Amino acid sequence: VQLQASGGGLVQAGGSLRLSCLVSGSISSITVMGWYRQAPGKQRELVADISDIASVGATNVADSVKGRFTISRDNAKNTCDLQMNSLKPEDTGVYYCKALVSSAAGWGNYWGQGTQVTVSS
């Protein structure tokens, strides 16, 4: 199982970015997909995640990004996107996608390689 994150970059405050995560491999199902971020000198924190409950995603979004970030998933494509609007300098960090996946190896949490998001003031 591999996770490939993309879409990071440099943007001015108030701008937008869209991150995308693709899960590939011998996958039976993906229960939870999410995005975490780690700012310099800080611990990695949850930004948002989305579960697959009866094919209708239930989301969990950090208070610091509510109303600005939206998480979505496409079960047919095994992708998870994070639309980030009204970005602030404090949103700067490395963003990682994570997925709870059932595969031939059993259940496991998998991480993507991280993508840098830098918001300038």
PDB file of N, CA, C and O in Angstrom, residues 46-47 61-68:
ATOM      1  N   LEU A  46      -3.798  16.606  13.754  1.00  0.00           N
ATOM      2  CA  LEU A  46      -4.861  16.305  12.804  1.00  0.00           C
ATOM      3  C   LEU A  46      -5.438  17.600  12.244  1.00  0.00           C
ATOM      4  O   LEU A  46      -5.756  18.529  12.988  1.00  0.00           O
ATOM      5  N   VAL A  47      -5.584  17.639  10.938  1.00  0.00           N
ATOM      6  CA  VAL A  47      -6.264  18.748  10.282  1.00  0.00           C
ATOM      7  C   VAL A  47      -7.721  18.362  10.007  1.00  0.00           C
ATOM      8  O   VAL A  47      -8.648  19.078  10.379  1.00  0.00           O
ATOM      9  N   VAL A  61     -13.043  17.787  11.686  1.00  0.00           N
ATOM     10  CA  VAL A  61     -12.215  18.905  11.252  1.00  0.00           C
ATOM     11  C   VAL A  61     -11.714  19.666  12.468  1.00  0.00           C
ATOM     12  O   VAL A  61     -12.484  19.956  13.388  1.00  0.00           O
ATOM     13  N   ALA A  62     -10.430  19.995  12.477  1.00  0.00           N
ATOM     14  CA  ALA A  62      -9.848  20.757  13.574  1.00  0.00           C
ATOM     15  C   ALA A  62     -10.492  22.131  13.675  1.00  0.00           C
ATOM     16  O   ALA A  62     -10.811  22.757  12.658  1.00  0.00           O
ATOM     17  N   ASP A  63     -10.664  22.600  14.882  1.00  0.00           N
ATOM     18  CA  ASP A  63     -11.291  23.907  15.090  1.00  0.00           C
ATOM     19  C   ASP A  63     -10.531  25.025  14.380  1.00  0.00           C
ATOM     20  O   ASP A  63     -11.142  25.976  13.902  1.00  0.00           O
ATOM     21  N   SER A  64      -9.225  24.895  14.311  1.00  0.00           N
ATOM     22  CA  SER A  64      -8.406  25.957  13.744  1.00  0.00           C
ATOM     23  C   SER A  64      -8.631  26.145  12.244  1.00  0.00           C
ATOM     24  O   SER A  64      -8.262  27.182  11.687  1.00  0.00           O
ATOM     25  N   VAL A  65      -9.224  25.161  11.586  1.00  0.00           N
ATOM     26  CA  VAL A  65      -9.430  25.264  10.139  1.00  0.00           C
ATOM     27  C   VAL A  65     -10.896  25.170   9.740  1.00  0.00           C
ATOM     28  O   VAL A  65     -11.214  25.243   8.543  1.00  0.00           O
ATOM     29  N   LYS A  66     -11.775  25.018  10.700  1.00  0.00           N
ATOM     30  CA  LYS A  66     -13.201  24.927  10.371  1.00  0.00           C
ATOM     31  C   LYS A  66     -13.669  26.174   9.638  1.00  0.00           C
ATOM     32  O   LYS A  66     -13.304  27.292   9.992  1.00  0.00           O
ATOM     33  N   GLY A  67     -14.472  25.916   8.611  1.00  0.00           N
ATOM     34  CA  GLY A  67     -14.972  27.031   7.816  1.00  0.00           C
ATOM     35  C   GLY A  67     -14.024  27.462   6.717  1.00  0.00           C
ATOM     36  O   GLY A  67     -14.401  28.242   5.832  1.00  0.00           O
ATOM     37  N   ARG A  68     -12.782  26.978   6.753  1.00  0.00           N
ATOM     38  CA  ARG A  68     -11.794  27.335   5.727  1.00  0.00           C
ATOM     39  C   ARG A  68     -11.348  26.122   4.915  1.00  0.00           C
ATOM     40  O   ARG A  68     -11.092  26.233   3.719  1.00  0.00           O
TER      41      ARG A  68
END
